[in-house]
Short mmCIF file of C-alpha atoms and ligand atoms in Angstrom, two decimals:
data_model
loop_
_atom_site.label_atom_id
_atom_site.label_comp_id
_atom_site.label_asym_id
_atom_site.label_seq_id
_atom_site.Cartn_x
_atom_site.Cartn_y
_atom_site.Cartn_z
CA MET A 27 -1.14 13.66 24.37
CA THR A 28 -0.05 10.37 25.93
CA PHE A 29 -1.52 6.87 25.66
CA GLN A 30 -2.40 7.12 29.39
CA ALA A 31 -4.73 9.99 28.55
CA LEU A 32 -6.61 7.62 26.22
CA ASP A 33 -7.50 5.43 29.21
CA LEU A 34 -5.61 2.39 28.04
CA ILE A 35 -5.05 -0.32 30.64
CA ASP A 36 -1.64 -0.96 32.20
CA PRO A 37 -0.65 -4.11 30.29
CA LEU A 38 -1.18 -2.22 27.01
CA LEU A 39 0.70 0.83 28.26
CA ARG A 40 3.63 -1.39 29.27
CA THR A 41 3.68 -2.96 25.81
CA LEU A 42 3.57 0.42 24.11
CA GLY A 43 6.41 1.61 26.33
CA GLY A 44 8.42 -1.44 25.32
CA LEU A 45 7.75 -0.72 21.66
CA GLY A 46 8.92 2.86 22.10
CA TYR A 47 5.61 4.40 21.10
CA LYS A 48 5.73 7.77 22.85
CA GLN A 49 2.43 9.26 21.79
CA PRO A 50 -0.61 8.26 19.80
CA THR A 51 -0.73 9.14 16.12
CA PRO A 52 -3.65 11.32 14.94
CA VAL A 53 -5.74 8.31 13.85
CA GLN A 54 -5.08 6.61 17.18
CA LYS A 55 -6.11 9.73 19.11
CA GLN A 56 -9.49 9.64 17.42
CA ALA A 57 -10.07 5.92 16.96
CA ILE A 58 -9.07 4.60 20.39
CA PRO A 59 -11.67 6.53 22.44
CA ALA A 60 -14.38 5.84 19.86
CA VAL A 61 -13.73 2.09 19.77
CA LEU A 62 -13.44 1.92 23.56
CA ALA A 63 -16.83 3.60 23.78
CA GLY A 64 -18.30 0.87 21.58
CA ARG A 65 -18.96 3.17 18.65
CA ASP A 66 -18.82 2.22 14.98
CA VAL A 67 -15.99 3.91 13.11
CA MET A 68 -15.42 4.91 9.53
CA ALA A 69 -11.80 5.96 9.09
CA ALA A 70 -10.00 7.29 6.06
CA ALA A 71 -6.46 6.38 7.01
CA GLN A 72 -3.64 5.28 4.82
CA THR A 73 -1.19 2.62 5.75
CA GLY A 74 1.67 4.17 7.70
CA THR A 75 -0.60 6.31 9.87
CA GLY A 76 -0.66 3.83 12.75
CA LYS A 77 -4.21 2.76 11.94
CA THR A 78 -3.61 -0.87 12.97
CA ALA A 79 -2.87 0.10 16.57
CA GLY A 80 -5.79 2.52 16.26
CA PHE A 81 -8.19 -0.41 16.16
CA ALA A 82 -6.11 -3.22 17.72
CA LEU A 83 -5.41 -1.51 21.07
CA PRO A 84 -9.01 -0.65 21.99
CA ILE A 85 -10.28 -4.01 20.69
CA LEU A 86 -7.75 -5.86 22.84
CA GLN A 87 -8.74 -3.75 25.84
CA ARG A 88 -12.46 -4.39 25.41
CA LEU A 89 -11.88 -8.12 24.94
CA THR A 90 -9.76 -8.24 28.09
CA LEU A 91 -12.23 -6.36 30.25
CA ASP A 92 -15.37 -7.99 29.00
CA GLY A 93 -16.32 -11.64 28.55
CA VAL A 94 -14.61 -14.81 27.37
CA THR A 95 -14.73 -16.80 24.16
CA GLY A 96 -16.24 -20.25 23.67
CA PRO A 97 -15.39 -23.30 21.52
CA GLN A 98 -15.14 -22.36 17.83
CA CYS A 99 -16.18 -18.82 18.65
CA VAL A 100 -14.44 -15.63 17.62
CA ARG A 101 -15.06 -12.39 19.51
CA ALA A 102 -13.28 -9.95 17.21
CA LEU A 103 -12.89 -10.52 13.50
CA VAL A 104 -10.55 -8.50 11.31
CA LEU A 105 -11.09 -8.93 7.58
CA VAL A 106 -8.21 -7.98 5.30
CA PRO A 107 -7.76 -8.29 1.52
CA THR A 108 -4.45 -10.17 1.34
CA ARG A 109 -2.35 -12.76 3.09
CA GLU A 110 0.49 -10.33 3.66
CA LEU A 111 -1.75 -7.82 5.36
CA ALA A 112 -3.30 -10.66 7.36
CA GLU A 113 0.14 -11.65 8.67
CA GLN A 114 1.02 -8.08 9.43
CA VAL A 115 -2.18 -7.26 11.28
CA PHE A 116 -1.99 -10.56 13.17
CA GLU A 117 1.58 -9.73 14.20
CA SER A 118 0.38 -6.35 15.44
CA PHE A 119 -2.32 -7.98 17.56
CA ARG A 120 0.21 -10.46 18.92
CA SER A 121 2.66 -7.74 19.74
CA TYR A 122 0.18 -5.29 21.29
CA GLY A 123 -1.56 -8.10 23.17
CA GLY A 124 1.69 -9.63 24.45
CA ASN A 125 0.80 -8.92 28.10
CA LEU A 126 -2.84 -9.98 27.81
CA PRO A 127 -4.46 -13.40 28.32
CA LEU A 128 -6.07 -13.45 24.88
CA ARG A 129 -5.94 -15.95 22.04
CA SER A 130 -5.52 -14.76 18.48
CA ALA A 131 -4.90 -16.44 15.13
CA VAL A 132 -4.65 -15.72 11.44
CA ALA A 133 -6.35 -17.52 8.55
CA TYR A 134 -5.80 -17.09 4.83
CA GLY A 135 -5.90 -19.22 1.73
CA GLY A 136 -3.05 -20.93 -0.05
CA VAL A 137 -1.99 -22.86 3.04
CA ASP A 138 -3.31 -25.94 4.85
CA ILE A 139 -6.67 -25.27 6.46
CA ALA A 140 -6.33 -28.00 9.14
CA PRO A 141 -4.14 -26.02 11.59
CA GLN A 142 -6.55 -23.10 11.28
CA ILE A 143 -9.47 -25.37 12.14
CA ALA A 144 -7.50 -26.77 15.08
CA LYS A 145 -6.82 -23.26 16.43
CA LEU A 146 -10.50 -22.41 16.22
CA ARG A 147 -11.58 -25.49 18.16
CA LYS A 148 -10.93 -23.93 21.58
CA GLY A 149 -12.21 -20.58 20.38
CA LEU A 150 -10.38 -17.33 19.75
CA ASP A 151 -10.57 -13.78 20.95
CA VAL A 152 -9.22 -12.32 17.72
CA LEU A 153 -9.16 -13.79 14.24
CA VAL A 154 -7.51 -11.97 11.36
CA ALA A 155 -8.68 -13.47 8.08
CA THR A 156 -9.04 -13.02 4.36
CA PRO A 157 -12.63 -13.36 3.11
CA GLY A 158 -12.22 -16.45 0.92
CA ARG A 159 -10.67 -18.62 3.60
CA LEU A 160 -13.09 -17.40 6.21
CA ILE A 161 -15.99 -18.54 4.05
CA ASP A 162 -14.33 -21.94 3.68
CA LEU A 163 -13.95 -22.21 7.45
CA HIS A 164 -17.56 -21.21 7.92
CA ASP A 165 -18.77 -23.64 5.22
CA GLN A 166 -16.93 -26.44 7.03
CA GLY A 167 -18.59 -25.56 10.32
CA ALA A 168 -15.24 -24.74 11.89
CA ILE A 169 -16.19 -21.28 13.12
CA SER A 170 -19.08 -19.75 15.02
CA PHE A 171 -19.92 -16.06 15.03
CA ALA A 172 -22.33 -16.39 17.96
CA LEU A 173 -20.07 -14.39 20.29
CA LEU A 174 -18.80 -11.92 17.73
CA GLN A 175 -18.77 -8.42 19.13
CA THR A 176 -16.48 -6.47 16.80
CA LEU A 177 -15.89 -6.63 13.06
CA VAL A 178 -13.08 -4.71 11.38
CA LEU A 179 -12.83 -4.23 7.63
CA ASP A 180 -9.24 -3.19 7.03
CA GLU A 181 -8.26 -1.69 3.68
CA ALA A 182 -11.86 -1.97 2.60
CA ASP A 183 -11.22 -0.13 -0.66
CA ARG A 184 -8.74 -2.77 -1.64
CA MET A 185 -11.16 -5.53 -0.78
CA LEU A 186 -13.65 -4.11 -3.23
CA ASP A 187 -10.95 -3.57 -5.87
CA LEU A 188 -10.04 -7.23 -5.57
CA GLY A 189 -13.60 -8.30 -6.14
CA PHE A 190 -14.40 -9.42 -2.59
CA GLU A 191 -17.78 -7.70 -2.57
CA ARG A 192 -19.74 -10.93 -2.97
CA ASP A 193 -17.68 -12.66 -0.30
CA LEU A 194 -18.33 -9.78 2.05
CA ASP A 195 -22.06 -10.07 1.38
CA ILE A 196 -21.96 -13.78 2.19
CA LEU A 197 -20.00 -13.19 5.39
CA LEU A 198 -22.09 -10.26 6.56
CA GLU A 199 -25.18 -12.44 6.23
CA ALA A 200 -23.59 -14.90 8.64
CA LEU A 201 -22.53 -12.32 11.25
CA PRO A 202 -24.73 -11.17 14.12
CA LYS A 203 -26.41 -7.85 13.36
CA GLN A 204 -25.76 -6.62 16.91
CA ARG A 205 -22.07 -5.80 16.77
CA GLN A 206 -19.51 -3.02 16.57
CA THR A 207 -18.17 -2.40 13.06
CA LEU A 208 -15.01 -0.52 12.16
CA LEU A 209 -14.22 0.31 8.57
CA PHE A 210 -10.74 1.46 7.56
CA SER A 211 -9.94 2.50 4.03
CA ALA A 212 -7.11 4.44 2.43
CA THR A 213 -9.51 6.15 0.10
CA PHE A 214 -13.23 6.78 0.14
CA SER A 215 -14.79 6.05 -3.20
CA ASP A 216 -18.53 6.02 -3.81
CA GLU A 217 -18.53 2.21 -3.51
CA ILE A 218 -16.92 2.40 -0.08
CA ARG A 219 -19.43 4.99 1.03
CA ARG A 220 -22.24 2.72 -0.13
CA LEU A 221 -20.72 -0.23 1.72
CA ALA A 222 -20.29 1.89 4.85
CA LYS A 223 -23.88 3.07 4.70
CA GLY A 224 -25.20 -0.46 4.84
CA LEU A 225 -22.76 -1.57 7.54
CA LEU A 226 -22.19 1.17 10.05
CA ARG A 227 -24.51 2.61 12.65
CA ASP A 228 -23.98 6.29 13.38
CA PRO A 229 -20.23 5.94 12.87
CA VAL A 230 -17.58 8.24 14.25
CA GLN A 231 -15.92 9.57 11.13
CA ILE A 232 -12.17 9.89 11.18
CA GLN A 233 -10.10 11.53 8.54
CA VAL A 234 -6.42 11.91 9.24
CA ALA A 235 -5.28 13.15 5.88
CA ALA A 236 -7.31 14.74 3.14
CA ALA A 237 -9.06 11.92 1.33
CA ASN A 238 -7.23 10.64 -1.70
CA THR A 239 -4.17 12.75 -1.04
CA ALA A 240 -0.91 10.91 -1.44
CA VAL A 241 1.28 10.76 1.61
CA LYS A 242 2.67 14.22 1.96
CA THR A 243 6.11 13.23 3.15
CA VAL A 244 6.81 11.33 -0.06
CA LYS A 245 8.55 13.21 -2.84
CA GLN A 246 7.22 12.06 -6.17
CA TRP A 247 8.64 12.44 -9.62
CA LEU A 248 8.64 10.53 -12.87
CA VAL A 249 10.91 9.88 -15.80
CA THR A 250 9.46 9.34 -19.24
CA THR A 251 10.94 6.80 -21.61
CA ASP A 252 9.90 4.08 -24.04
CA LYS A 253 8.53 0.87 -22.60
CA ARG A 254 11.34 -1.28 -24.00
CA ARG A 255 13.97 0.98 -22.42
CA LYS A 256 12.63 0.77 -18.90
CA PRO A 257 14.93 -1.99 -17.63
CA GLU A 258 17.92 -0.16 -19.01
CA LEU A 259 16.80 3.19 -17.61
CA PHE A 260 16.17 1.61 -14.23
CA LEU A 261 19.68 0.16 -14.14
CA HIS A 262 21.07 3.49 -15.28
CA LEU A 263 19.26 5.46 -12.56
CA LEU A 264 20.28 2.93 -9.92
CA GLY A 265 23.90 3.65 -10.66
CA LYS A 266 23.61 7.30 -11.42
CA LEU A 267 21.55 8.27 -8.42
CA GLY A 268 23.20 5.80 -6.08
CA TRP A 269 19.93 4.18 -5.11
CA GLY A 270 20.18 1.84 -2.18
CA GLN A 271 17.32 -0.43 -1.21
CA ALA A 272 14.17 0.00 -3.19
CA LEU A 273 10.78 -1.61 -3.44
CA VAL A 274 10.00 -1.83 -7.14
CA PHE A 275 6.45 -2.27 -8.39
CA VAL A 276 5.60 -3.99 -11.64
CA LYS A 277 2.28 -4.82 -13.20
CA THR A 278 2.52 -8.56 -13.70
CA ARG A 279 4.04 -11.65 -12.17
CA LYS A 280 5.86 -12.31 -15.42
CA GLY A 281 7.18 -8.79 -15.41
CA ALA A 282 8.43 -9.24 -11.85
CA GLU A 283 10.34 -12.39 -12.74
CA ALA A 284 11.80 -10.83 -15.89
CA LEU A 285 13.07 -7.82 -13.97
CA VAL A 286 14.60 -9.93 -11.21
CA LYS A 287 16.46 -11.93 -13.85
CA GLU A 288 17.67 -8.80 -15.57
CA LEU A 289 18.91 -7.26 -12.33
CA GLN A 290 20.61 -10.44 -11.21
CA GLU A 291 22.38 -10.68 -14.55
CA HIS A 292 23.82 -7.28 -13.75
CA GLY A 293 25.16 -8.49 -10.44
CA LEU A 294 22.44 -6.94 -8.29
CA THR A 295 20.60 -8.73 -5.53
CA ALA A 296 16.92 -8.86 -6.29
CA ASP A 297 13.97 -10.99 -5.33
CA ALA A 298 10.30 -10.99 -6.25
CA ILE A 299 7.03 -11.30 -4.41
CA HIS A 300 3.93 -11.99 -6.43
CA GLY A 301 0.84 -14.15 -6.48
CA ASP A 302 2.56 -17.17 -8.06
CA LYS A 303 4.94 -17.50 -5.13
CA THR A 304 3.97 -19.55 -2.12
CA GLN A 305 3.29 -17.72 1.10
CA PRO A 306 6.50 -18.99 2.77
CA ALA A 307 8.51 -17.90 -0.29
CA ARG A 308 6.98 -14.44 -0.15
CA LEU A 309 7.65 -14.07 3.55
CA ARG A 310 11.23 -15.31 3.04
CA ALA A 311 11.82 -12.74 0.30
CA LEU A 312 10.42 -10.02 2.53
CA GLU A 313 12.57 -11.06 5.48
CA ARG A 314 15.71 -11.06 3.33
CA PHE A 315 14.82 -7.61 2.07
CA LYS A 316 14.21 -6.37 5.62
CA ARG A 317 17.57 -7.78 6.70
CA LYS A 318 19.08 -5.87 3.76
CA GLU A 319 20.43 -9.07 2.19
CA VAL A 320 18.54 -8.08 -0.93
CA GLN A 321 18.78 -4.62 -2.46
CA LEU A 322 15.76 -4.70 -4.72
CA LEU A 323 12.40 -6.27 -3.97
CA ILE A 324 10.22 -6.51 -7.05
CA ALA A 325 6.54 -6.73 -6.22
CA THR A 326 3.11 -6.83 -7.77
CA ASP A 327 0.45 -4.75 -6.08
CA VAL A 328 -1.46 -7.50 -4.39
CA ALA A 329 1.60 -9.27 -3.04
CA ALA A 330 2.93 -6.03 -1.62
CA ARG A 331 -0.26 -5.18 0.16
CA GLY A 332 0.29 -4.64 3.83
CA LEU A 333 4.07 -4.80 3.73
CA ASP A 334 5.57 -2.86 6.57
CA ILE A 335 9.20 -2.17 5.96
CA GLU A 336 10.78 0.25 8.34
CA ALA A 337 12.26 3.43 6.93
CA LEU A 338 12.10 2.37 3.31
CA PRO A 339 13.57 5.34 1.45
CA LEU A 340 12.53 4.58 -2.09
CA VAL A 341 9.65 3.13 -4.05
CA VAL A 342 10.00 2.76 -7.81
CA ASN A 343 6.98 2.31 -10.04
CA PHE A 344 8.60 0.39 -12.85
CA ASP A 345 5.08 0.12 -14.26
CA LEU A 346 2.29 2.42 -13.22
CA PRO A 347 -0.56 0.63 -11.47
CA THR A 348 -3.71 -0.04 -13.45
CA VAL A 349 -5.87 1.09 -10.54
CA ALA A 350 -5.09 4.67 -9.57
CA GLU A 351 -5.65 4.06 -5.85
CA ASP A 352 -2.82 1.53 -5.90
CA TYR A 353 -0.44 4.40 -6.56
CA ILE A 354 -1.32 5.81 -3.14
CA HIS A 355 -0.79 2.42 -1.53
CA ARG A 356 2.50 1.93 -3.30
CA ILE A 357 4.02 5.24 -2.36
CA GLY A 358 2.70 4.73 1.17
CA ARG A 359 5.40 2.04 1.54
CA THR A 360 7.91 4.82 1.91
CA GLY A 361 7.75 7.96 4.02
CA ARG A 362 6.25 5.89 6.83
CA ALA A 363 5.78 7.20 10.35
CA GLY A 364 6.77 10.69 9.27
CA LEU A 365 10.07 9.73 7.63
CA GLU A 366 11.03 11.25 4.32
CA GLY A 367 10.55 9.01 1.31
CA GLU A 368 10.74 9.18 -2.42
CA ALA A 369 8.62 7.61 -5.14
CA VAL A 370 9.88 7.50 -8.70
CA SER A 371 7.84 6.29 -11.66
CA LEU A 372 9.10 5.19 -15.06
CA VAL A 373 6.37 6.14 -17.48
CA CYS A 374 5.92 5.24 -21.14
CA ALA A 375 3.42 6.53 -23.71
CA ASP A 376 0.82 3.80 -23.28
CA GLU A 377 0.63 4.50 -19.54
CA VAL A 378 -0.53 8.07 -19.99
CA ASP A 379 -4.15 7.27 -19.14
CA MET A 380 -3.02 5.64 -15.91
CA LEU A 381 -0.87 8.67 -15.16
CA LYS A 382 -3.84 10.95 -15.74
CA ALA A 383 -5.99 8.84 -13.44
CA ILE A 384 -3.33 8.97 -10.72
CA GLU A 385 -2.88 12.70 -11.08
CA THR A 386 -6.61 13.27 -10.99
CA LEU A 387 -6.99 11.13 -7.89
CA THR A 388 -4.06 12.70 -6.05
CA ARG A 389 -4.85 16.17 -7.37
CA GLN A 390 -1.37 16.92 -8.51
CA ILE A 391 0.78 16.80 -11.60
CA VAL A 392 3.74 14.57 -10.84
CA PRO A 393 6.96 16.43 -11.69
CA ARG A 394 8.33 15.07 -14.91
CA PHE A 395 11.91 14.43 -16.01
CA GLU A 396 13.63 13.13 -19.08
CA GLU A 397 17.02 11.53 -18.87
CA ALA A 398 19.46 12.28 -21.68
CA GLY A 399 19.87 9.22 -23.86
CA PHE A 400 16.59 7.70 -22.68
CA GLU A 401 14.10 10.13 -24.20
CA ALA A 402 10.95 8.42 -25.40
CA ASP A 403 10.51 7.94 -29.15
CA HIS A 404 6.82 7.64 -28.38
CA ARG A 405 6.32 10.85 -26.45
CA VAL A 406 4.31 10.61 -23.29
CA PRO A 407 1.54 13.18 -23.86
CA GLU A 408 1.29 16.10 -21.45
CA THR A 409 -1.07 15.55 -18.58
CA ALA A 410 -1.25 19.16 -17.45
CA PRO A 411 -4.72 20.66 -17.78
CA LYS A 412 -5.63 21.88 -21.25
CA GLY A 413 -4.73 25.47 -22.04
CA SER A 414 -1.78 25.65 -19.67
CA ALA A 415 1.68 25.20 -21.04
CA PRO A 416 3.75 23.21 -18.56
CA ALA A 417 6.99 24.82 -17.47
CA VAL A 418 10.20 23.07 -18.30
CA GLN A 419 13.11 23.96 -16.13
CA LYS A 420 16.76 23.27 -16.49
CA LEU A 421 18.18 20.91 -13.94
CA THR A 422 21.73 20.52 -12.87
CA ALA A 423 23.04 17.05 -12.95
CA PRO A 424 22.96 14.44 -10.30
CA ARG A 425 26.38 12.99 -9.97
CA ALA A 426 27.00 9.33 -10.47
CA GLY A 427 27.04 7.52 -7.17
CA GLY A 428 25.79 10.71 -5.60
CA LYS A 429 23.18 10.96 -2.97
CA ALA A 430 21.67 7.84 -1.66
CA ALA A 431 17.93 7.45 -1.65
CA GLY A 432 17.66 8.74 -5.14
CA LYS A 433 17.88 12.50 -5.01
CA PRO A 434 17.22 13.42 -8.61
CA ALA A 435 19.89 16.05 -8.60
CA ALA A 436 22.42 17.08 -6.06
CA GLY A 437 21.96 20.80 -5.72
CA ALA A 438 19.34 20.74 -8.41
CA LYS A 439 15.87 22.14 -8.17
CA ARG A 440 13.88 19.38 -6.59
CA PRO A 441 10.48 18.58 -7.86
CA ALA A 442 8.50 20.33 -5.18
CA ALA A 443 5.03 19.70 -3.91
CA ALA A 444 2.30 21.18 -6.03
CA PRO A 445 2.17 24.92 -5.52
CA ALA A 446 -1.05 26.21 -4.13
CA GLY A 447 -1.98 28.86 -6.61
CA GLY A 448 -2.31 26.71 -9.69
CA LYS A 449 -0.81 29.44 -11.84
CA THR A 450 0.02 28.68 -15.41
CA PRO A 451 3.69 27.89 -15.66
CA ALA A 452 5.72 29.11 -18.61
CA ARG A 453 7.75 26.86 -20.85
CA VAL A 454 11.48 27.30 -20.62
CA GLU A 455 13.90 25.53 -22.84
CA ALA A 456 15.73 22.79 -21.01
CA ARG A 457 19.37 22.34 -21.72
CA PRO A 458 21.65 19.87 -20.04
CA ALA A 459 24.14 21.72 -17.89
CA GLY A 460 27.47 21.95 -19.67
CA GLY A 461 29.72 18.98 -19.16
CA SER A 462 27.42 17.39 -16.65
CA GLU A 463 24.91 14.64 -16.84
CA SER A 464 21.43 15.87 -16.77
CA LEU A 465 17.99 14.78 -15.86
CA GLY A 466 16.95 17.30 -18.44
CA THR A 467 13.34 18.22 -18.54
CA TYR A 468 11.45 19.23 -15.48
CA ILE A 469 7.82 20.09 -15.82
CA ALA A 470 6.77 22.16 -12.87
CA PRO A 471 3.99 20.64 -10.86
CA GLU A 472 0.71 22.39 -10.56
CA LYS A 473 -2.71 21.84 -9.13
CA HIS A 474 -4.94 19.66 -11.16
CA SER A 475 -8.12 21.39 -12.13
CA LYS A 476 -10.25 18.31 -12.69
CA SER A 477 -12.36 16.92 -9.93
CA PRO A 478 -11.10 13.68 -8.46
CA GLY A 479 -12.59 10.55 -9.80
CA ARG A 480 -12.11 6.89 -10.16
CA ASP A 481 -10.54 6.03 -13.40
CA ARG A 482 -9.67 2.50 -14.21
CA ALA A 483 -7.76 1.08 -17.06
CA PRO A 484 -9.88 -1.47 -18.90
CA ASP A 485 -7.83 -4.41 -17.69
CA ALA A 486 -7.77 -3.30 -14.08
CA GLY A 487 -10.42 -5.79 -13.27
CA GLY A 488 -13.40 -5.48 -11.01
CA PRO A 489 -15.31 -8.05 -9.17
CA SER A 490 -14.63 -11.21 -11.05
CA SER A 491 -17.14 -13.89 -11.69
CA GLY A 492 -15.09 -16.35 -9.72
CA ARG A 493 -14.15 -15.65 -6.16
CA PRO A 494 -10.60 -14.30 -5.99
CA ARG A 495 -8.68 -16.45 -3.58
CA ASP A 496 -6.76 -14.31 -1.22
CA GLY A 497 -4.20 -12.22 -2.80
CA GLY A 498 -3.33 -13.38 -6.28
CA SER A 499 -1.88 -10.73 -8.55
CA ARG A 500 -4.41 -9.33 -10.95
CA GLY A 501 -2.16 -7.54 -13.35
CA GLY A 502 -2.91 -7.21 -17.02
CA SER A 503 -1.29 -9.33 -19.62
CA THR A 504 1.54 -7.07 -20.58
CA GLY A 505 4.66 -6.78 -18.54
CA PRO A 506 7.88 -4.93 -19.02
CA SER A 507 9.45 -5.86 -22.28
CA GLY A 508 12.33 -7.53 -20.56
CA GLY A 509 14.60 -5.80 -23.04
CA ARG A 510 18.23 -6.36 -22.32
CA ALA A 511 20.10 -3.54 -20.72
CA ARG A 512 22.82 -2.15 -22.89
CA GLY A 513 25.41 -1.37 -20.32
CA GLY A 514 24.02 0.96 -17.70
CA GLY A 515 25.51 1.42 -14.29
CA SER A 516 25.02 -0.96 -11.49
CA ALA A 517 24.50 0.27 -8.02
CA GLY A 518 27.50 -0.17 -5.86
P1 LIG B 629 0.18 1.10 10.24
O1 LIG B 629 -0.32 2.38 9.64
O2 LIG B 629 -0.78 0.53 11.21
O3 LIG B 629 0.62 0.14 9.18
O4 LIG B 629 1.49 1.47 11.12
C1 LIG B 629 2.64 2.00 10.56
C2 LIG B 629 3.85 1.87 11.47
O5 LIG B 629 3.81 2.81 12.54
C3 LIG B 629 4.03 0.51 12.11
O6 LIG B 629 5.38 0.12 11.92
C4 LIG B 629 3.76 0.73 13.58
O7 LIG B 629 4.55 -0.11 14.38
C5 LIG B 629 4.16 2.19 13.78
N1 LIG B 629 3.38 2.87 14.82
C6 LIG B 629 2.05 2.76 15.05
N2 LIG B 629 1.67 3.59 16.05
C7 LIG B 629 2.78 4.22 16.47
C8 LIG B 629 3.02 5.21 17.50
N3 LIG B 629 2.04 5.69 18.25
N4 LIG B 629 4.29 5.64 17.66
C9 LIG B 629 5.28 5.16 16.88
N5 LIG B 629 5.12 4.23 15.90
C10 LIG B 629 3.88 3.77 15.71
#
């Protein structure tokens, strides 16, 4: 199918041609006609599926063909959970609407509000905003929703996770009831379904991947170790597996800074993005990473939200996320637009509950490795369903400086996707291959028997009493130990 077949107008088709988009992605095929027809939409689409164009293109078309804005008015409003996503979605609107006579702007907290007010004065066709700042603009009388025709909630699950529910209630009160509403969410929890029920009228339901299934093109595996050895293990794997650029997720801002320092002390280029950094500093770090001036970008979940980095081969979960859904968002940073990606997690004993929550949500057991010399003193308990003994297979060694993009073992058995049958694997003694380095223990993946559910660590946070202001990191209080690496290779 082509974009022409979706009845998009010429200026949009020209733009898409210029961008090299040959055909619509599955979410676009379903969303574009529905939005053009004025329907409400409820879409389960992860980042990387092309969902932004799925709503931006038909919105731009409708705005072009129908009506004009007025002073302080906004005709289409896109609500997003974080500043980074706001910038990214705004950029998409700018790029897709390049040949159209429409005005768009972005508004989020943490920066001067005056230019945002000034942009609104003449009125806008599209505003991309985070909830907190939008309420401020509304409280100051800078914005009118009188002409609002379309509301988009992008990454709605994340908005609820960040405690924006109250803000959404306030905003929804202020919006006209007669409107088109589009709700996009990576996952569909019960809370999201409740929100959707109150918001959407007879929505077209779109599901492009099975709900709560991690991006299929991403190979996932984990290495168990002790918490204090994580920095050292990370450095070791960087060298041993010849990792190139990687986006590395940590739990806390402090943890991000500690890891950057550690990596820099080992001669690596690393930068951090987290909630304590100013918006320009975050964007600068991201740009440097995109230009490949920086090998390792260390990020907290909130700061990384909405990042779009082309062809990122590797995501490393230095810490597991405290909210299981974040795992899906994190690994969605790689394997984008059908490219192959890899997601590696370093897991210590006190993260086992988070691991279980992730495995329950994604309905898989993440293939597990141990690296010789880094075995955990505090064993990470098995997460395989009770009564089944996980298989341990021998792996041949990855060679130092071997494959880029972190193949766990050149010529070794790769951790494969979960086999369908869910048969009980047998335990086999793992022995490092003679004379070679070994990522020793491989526990064969299998289907998880438990039903999916939402499982939060106690410190994962929920709606807070105070209003979260646009994208601060909400990690717990513990970060990586910051233990000094004892040697360990450095990536070339
Ligand atoms: P999104 O899921 O909206 O974050 O988009 C993921 C990436 O896919 C972005 O870099 C888009 O530029 C790209 N993209 C979106 N639609 C298409 C398409 N139809 N063909 C090729 N690339 C696309």
